[in-house]
Amino acid sequence: MVVLATKLYVEGDARERALDSLRSLVDNEIGDLAAEFELGVRHDEFPSVTIEGEDATVARNVLREEFGEIVPDLEAGETYVGTLESWDDDGFVLDAGQGDGVRIPTDELGLGPGSAEQIRDRYGLVQHVPLQFVYGGPNGDGSEPSRLADAERDRLYEWSRGDGRLNVNSATRAEVRATLNRAGHAQDYVTVERLGLLEQSVVCTEGTDPPGLLASVGEYLPAELRCVVP
């Protein structure tokens, strides 16, 4: 079984649509392999994929590479993926399936000056977005603090150097694309990049104003929307 590092936190019809979307995504990744899979959702909202068949090991590795994996135990110095659950004056808290979460102190975010809230605003980080981190050790035991992974820092810096983004949570990639097109913005974005199952990043075309795009589509998306302004 692989527990995917993305969350399923919506309810009702939206939950069923999200599960259908995840099922399609998993099938796209491993459907050509000699493996059968079954989806489940843990009590903490992380989806699990049980895989059987001749290519089960390969299929598990493919999903780990594509989504990241929630594991039972974390080892200091290793890189994992957690979802952004909360933030305060002291930094970010990521949910990596470890109960109280993994705290990333503001000084260990490595994303420039400012408070954790200011950094979150600057990079348009919506709640539940998956982020890579290097685990330091249990909070408060005197070990090295956890930090954002270098690859994650590089990715977010690239966002700030591009033509702008509109980040969204609580919606599948297909739902975001359909909303943009329905609102008349088909020419205003390059693609919708999937960050997690329900977290998307709209990559704007050159000359598109991300705050203006947010104002235009916000009423159609019952979601958290945040801009990355170059």
Short mmCIF file of C-alpha atoms in Angstrom, two decimals:
data_model
loop_
_atom_site.label_atom_id
_atom_site.label_comp_id
_atom_site.label_asym_id
_atom_site.label_seq_id
_atom_site.Cartn_x
_atom_site.Cartn_y
_atom_site.Cartn_z
CA MET A 1 0.00 0.00 0.00
CA VAL A 2 1.11 3.55 -0.78
CA VAL A 3 -0.27 6.51 1.18
CA LEU A 4 -0.16 9.51 -1.14
CA ALA A 5 1.13 12.87 0.09
CA THR A 6 -1.95 14.82 -0.97
CA LYS A 7 -5.19 15.36 0.93
CA LEU A 8 -8.87 14.73 0.25
CA TYR A 9 -10.53 17.29 2.54
CA VAL A 10 -13.70 18.21 0.64
CA GLU A 11 -17.10 16.64 1.29
CA GLY A 12 -20.26 15.63 -0.55
CA ASP A 13 -20.34 15.69 -4.34
CA ALA A 14 -16.97 17.47 -4.42
CA ARG A 15 -15.42 14.52 -2.58
CA GLU A 16 -16.81 12.04 -5.10
CA ARG A 17 -15.52 14.14 -8.00
CA ALA A 18 -12.11 14.38 -6.34
CA LEU A 19 -11.99 10.61 -5.82
CA ASP A 20 -12.92 10.07 -9.47
CA SER A 21 -10.16 12.48 -10.47
CA LEU A 22 -7.62 10.67 -8.29
CA ARG A 23 -8.68 7.32 -9.69
CA SER A 24 -8.07 8.66 -13.20
CA LEU A 25 -4.70 10.10 -12.24
CA VAL A 26 -3.55 6.84 -10.69
CA ASP A 27 -4.80 4.89 -13.71
CA ASN A 28 -2.92 7.25 -16.04
CA GLU A 29 0.28 6.57 -14.11
CA ILE A 30 0.10 2.80 -13.68
CA GLY A 31 -2.71 1.64 -15.98
CA ASP A 32 -0.29 0.13 -18.49
CA LEU A 33 1.40 -1.99 -15.83
CA ALA A 34 0.37 -5.49 -14.79
CA ALA A 35 -1.22 -4.27 -11.58
CA GLU A 36 -4.67 -3.67 -10.11
CA PHE A 37 -5.35 -0.99 -7.53
CA GLU A 38 -7.97 0.01 -4.99
CA LEU A 39 -8.37 3.48 -3.50
CA GLY A 40 -9.12 4.26 0.13
CA VAL A 41 -8.97 7.33 2.36
CA ARG A 42 -7.41 7.28 5.82
CA HIS A 43 -8.93 8.97 8.87
CA ASP A 44 -6.47 11.87 8.40
CA GLU A 45 -7.68 12.44 4.81
CA PHE A 46 -4.59 11.06 3.06
CA PRO A 47 -5.58 8.68 0.22
CA SER A 48 -4.18 5.16 0.20
CA VAL A 49 -3.64 2.97 -2.85
CA THR A 50 -3.53 -0.81 -2.39
CA ILE A 51 -1.83 -2.47 -5.37
CA GLU A 52 -1.62 -6.11 -6.40
CA GLY A 53 -0.16 -7.84 -9.44
CA GLU A 54 3.07 -8.73 -11.19
CA ASP A 55 4.15 -5.08 -11.48
CA ALA A 56 2.97 -4.01 -8.02
CA THR A 57 6.43 -2.93 -6.84
CA VAL A 58 7.03 -0.84 -9.96
CA ALA A 59 3.55 0.69 -9.65
CA ARG A 60 4.16 1.69 -6.03
CA ASN A 61 7.43 3.36 -6.97
CA VAL A 62 5.75 5.27 -9.81
CA LEU A 63 3.11 6.65 -7.43
CA ARG A 64 5.72 7.55 -4.81
CA GLU A 65 7.63 9.52 -7.44
CA GLU A 66 4.53 11.29 -8.76
CA PHE A 67 2.71 12.14 -5.52
CA GLY A 68 5.18 11.69 -2.69
CA GLU A 69 4.45 9.25 0.12
CA ILE A 70 3.28 9.52 3.71
CA VAL A 71 5.37 7.07 5.76
CA PRO A 72 4.94 5.75 9.33
CA ASP A 73 8.29 7.02 10.60
CA LEU A 74 10.53 9.93 9.67
CA GLU A 75 14.33 9.78 9.80
CA ALA A 76 16.47 12.83 10.47
CA GLY A 77 18.20 14.17 7.38
CA GLU A 78 15.80 12.52 4.92
CA THR A 79 13.49 14.36 2.51
CA TYR A 80 9.72 13.91 2.69
CA VAL A 81 6.52 15.60 1.53
CA GLY A 82 3.96 17.19 3.86
CA THR A 83 0.93 19.39 3.32
CA LEU A 84 0.78 22.98 4.58
CA GLU A 85 -1.69 22.83 7.46
CA SER A 86 -1.05 26.02 9.45
CA TRP A 87 1.29 28.96 9.96
CA ASP A 88 2.02 31.39 12.75
CA ASP A 89 4.72 33.79 13.93
CA ASP A 90 7.12 30.88 14.40
CA GLY A 91 6.83 29.30 10.93
CA PHE A 92 4.89 26.66 8.98
CA VAL A 93 3.42 23.40 10.24
CA LEU A 94 3.29 20.57 7.69
CA ASP A 95 1.15 17.46 8.01
CA ALA A 96 3.28 14.45 7.12
CA GLY A 97 1.04 11.94 8.87
CA GLN A 98 2.85 12.39 12.19
CA GLY A 99 0.12 13.60 14.52
CA ASP A 100 0.94 17.14 15.61
CA GLY A 101 2.78 17.91 12.39
CA VAL A 102 6.30 18.93 11.45
CA ARG A 103 7.25 22.51 12.26
CA ILE A 104 9.43 24.46 9.82
CA PRO A 105 10.77 27.53 11.66
CA THR A 106 10.58 30.79 9.73
CA ASP A 107 14.38 30.98 9.56
CA GLU A 108 14.45 27.52 7.94
CA LEU A 109 12.02 28.33 5.13
CA GLY A 110 14.89 29.85 3.15
CA LEU A 111 12.60 32.04 1.08
CA GLY A 112 13.85 35.50 1.91
CA PRO A 113 12.98 38.02 4.63
CA GLY A 114 9.67 38.44 6.37
CA SER A 115 7.33 36.56 8.66
CA ALA A 116 5.90 33.16 7.77
CA GLU A 117 2.62 34.88 6.85
CA GLN A 118 4.42 37.33 4.55
CA ILE A 119 6.35 34.52 2.91
CA ARG A 120 3.14 32.56 2.41
CA ASP A 121 1.55 35.59 0.74
CA ARG A 122 4.61 36.26 -1.42
CA TYR A 123 4.65 32.77 -2.88
CA GLY A 124 0.89 32.31 -3.04
CA LEU A 125 0.87 29.22 -0.83
CA VAL A 126 -2.66 27.92 -0.31
CA GLN A 127 -3.51 25.67 2.61
CA HIS A 128 -2.88 21.93 2.06
CA VAL A 129 -0.37 22.48 -0.77
CA PRO A 130 2.24 19.68 -0.69
CA LEU A 131 5.78 20.86 0.14
CA GLN A 132 9.07 18.96 0.29
CA PHE A 133 11.03 19.22 3.52
CA VAL A 134 14.11 17.78 5.17
CA TYR A 135 13.24 16.31 8.55
CA GLY A 136 15.36 17.45 11.47
CA GLY A 137 13.92 15.40 14.31
CA PRO A 138 11.04 15.44 16.79
CA ASN A 139 10.03 19.00 17.68
CA GLY A 140 11.62 20.22 20.87
CA ASP A 141 14.10 17.38 21.46
CA GLY A 142 17.20 19.46 20.77
CA SER A 143 17.83 18.07 17.30
CA GLU A 144 18.36 20.11 14.15
CA PRO A 145 15.22 21.93 13.01
CA SER A 146 13.36 20.70 9.97
CA ARG A 147 13.66 22.87 6.85
CA LEU A 148 12.22 23.23 3.39
CA ALA A 149 14.10 21.09 0.89
CA ASP A 150 16.43 22.85 -1.53
CA ALA A 151 14.38 21.61 -4.48
CA GLU A 152 11.25 23.12 -2.94
CA ARG A 153 12.95 26.46 -2.39
CA ASP A 154 14.16 26.46 -5.98
CA ARG A 155 10.68 25.69 -7.27
CA LEU A 156 9.10 28.55 -5.32
CA TYR A 157 11.81 31.00 -6.37
CA GLU A 158 11.09 30.05 -9.99
CA TRP A 159 7.44 30.92 -9.41
CA SER A 160 8.44 34.44 -8.38
CA ARG A 161 10.57 34.87 -11.54
CA GLY A 162 7.85 33.80 -13.98
CA ASP A 163 4.92 35.68 -15.52
CA GLY A 164 2.70 35.22 -12.47
CA ARG A 165 0.46 32.53 -11.06
CA LEU A 166 -2.92 32.06 -9.45
CA ASN A 167 -2.90 29.24 -6.91
CA VAL A 168 -6.10 27.46 -5.92
CA ASN A 169 -7.17 24.85 -3.41
CA SER A 170 -10.34 22.76 -2.97
CA ALA A 171 -10.69 22.12 -6.73
CA THR A 172 -9.44 19.54 -9.20
CA ARG A 173 -7.36 20.53 -12.21
CA ALA A 174 -10.29 19.89 -14.55
CA GLU A 175 -12.58 22.09 -12.45
CA VAL A 176 -10.09 24.97 -12.49
CA ARG A 177 -9.57 24.73 -16.24
CA ALA A 178 -13.30 24.61 -16.89
CA THR A 179 -13.87 27.67 -14.69
CA LEU A 180 -11.15 29.69 -16.42
CA ASN A 181 -12.51 28.87 -19.86
CA ARG A 182 -16.13 29.52 -18.85
CA ALA A 183 -15.13 32.91 -17.44
CA GLY A 184 -13.51 33.90 -20.76
CA HIS A 185 -9.86 33.53 -19.71
CA ALA A 186 -8.75 30.79 -22.10
CA GLN A 187 -6.07 33.11 -23.54
CA ASP A 188 -4.83 34.31 -20.15
CA TYR A 189 -3.06 31.18 -18.95
CA VAL A 190 -0.49 28.76 -20.28
CA THR A 191 -1.50 25.72 -18.26
CA VAL A 192 -2.94 24.60 -14.96
CA GLU A 193 -0.17 22.85 -13.06
CA ARG A 194 -1.26 20.20 -10.58
CA LEU A 195 0.39 20.73 -7.19
CA GLY A 196 -1.73 18.18 -5.32
CA LEU A 197 -5.04 16.46 -5.88
CA LEU A 198 -7.00 19.58 -4.88
CA GLU A 199 -4.28 22.23 -5.18
CA GLN A 200 -3.59 23.78 -8.58
CA SER A 201 -1.38 26.54 -9.98
CA VAL A 202 -2.62 28.56 -12.95
CA VAL A 203 0.45 29.66 -14.94
CA CYS A 204 -0.39 33.05 -16.45
CA THR A 205 0.58 34.23 -19.90
CA GLU A 206 2.88 37.21 -20.27
CA GLY A 207 0.90 40.38 -19.63
CA THR A 208 -1.85 38.72 -17.56
CA ASP A 209 -2.41 40.38 -14.19
CA PRO A 210 -2.76 37.63 -11.52
CA PRO A 211 -4.77 39.80 -9.06
CA GLY A 212 -7.10 40.77 -11.91
CA LEU A 213 -7.54 37.11 -12.83
CA LEU A 214 -8.32 36.31 -9.19
CA ALA A 215 -10.94 39.05 -9.05
CA SER A 216 -12.56 37.76 -12.22
CA VAL A 217 -12.81 34.06 -11.38
CA GLY A 218 -13.03 34.20 -7.59
CA GLU A 219 -16.82 34.22 -7.52
CA TYR A 220 -16.90 30.98 -9.52
CA LEU A 221 -14.46 29.03 -7.34
CA PRO A 222 -15.42 28.27 -3.72
CA ALA A 223 -11.75 27.97 -2.86
CA GLU A 224 -8.76 29.75 -1.40
CA LEU A 225 -7.06 31.79 -4.13
CA ARG A 226 -3.62 33.35 -3.85
CA CYS A 227 -1.46 35.16 -6.38
CA VAL A 228 2.22 35.01 -7.21
CA VAL A 229 3.08 38.41 -8.67
CA PRO A 230 6.44 38.58 -10.50
#
